């Protein structure tokens, strides 16, 4: 979830306080948070598209096989 990205960004910015020649800035935290949220939204959109395409394929996979086998033709088209 995107909350983990925000927490990770906060940890990095706090860590920069203790490193010489590094500056911690609230603008970095805001931009990293916005980037995390945008990445999360884009990932969900692409994930939904792949799942819809995977349901239209003719290939039958067993529970032991990976979903990547079913999505492989679509990954090559990107």
Steps between C-alpha positions, in 0.01 A plus 500: 500500500613858446531561876818292502652727235422807706653343810811397305539853364467643850768263630737606222442870570558450874813297423638787294507716814789290632707478179753776434449712187140382462193717547155390605213696350125481540462557123684173437261320732197649325629417151599145602153452649329625184724276289413202718127565468524551120703180464246309708212628285681415173588153632135430587379616159752282315431207733127520429564512125723190517246309708222582253719385211600186689137402544449518122780258413436145391792359698397291797745495787491281803530631855868395502589718200587864529272779377802634309465207257151619418605865465821433307364586151382839622832580664677449167267750332606778734 
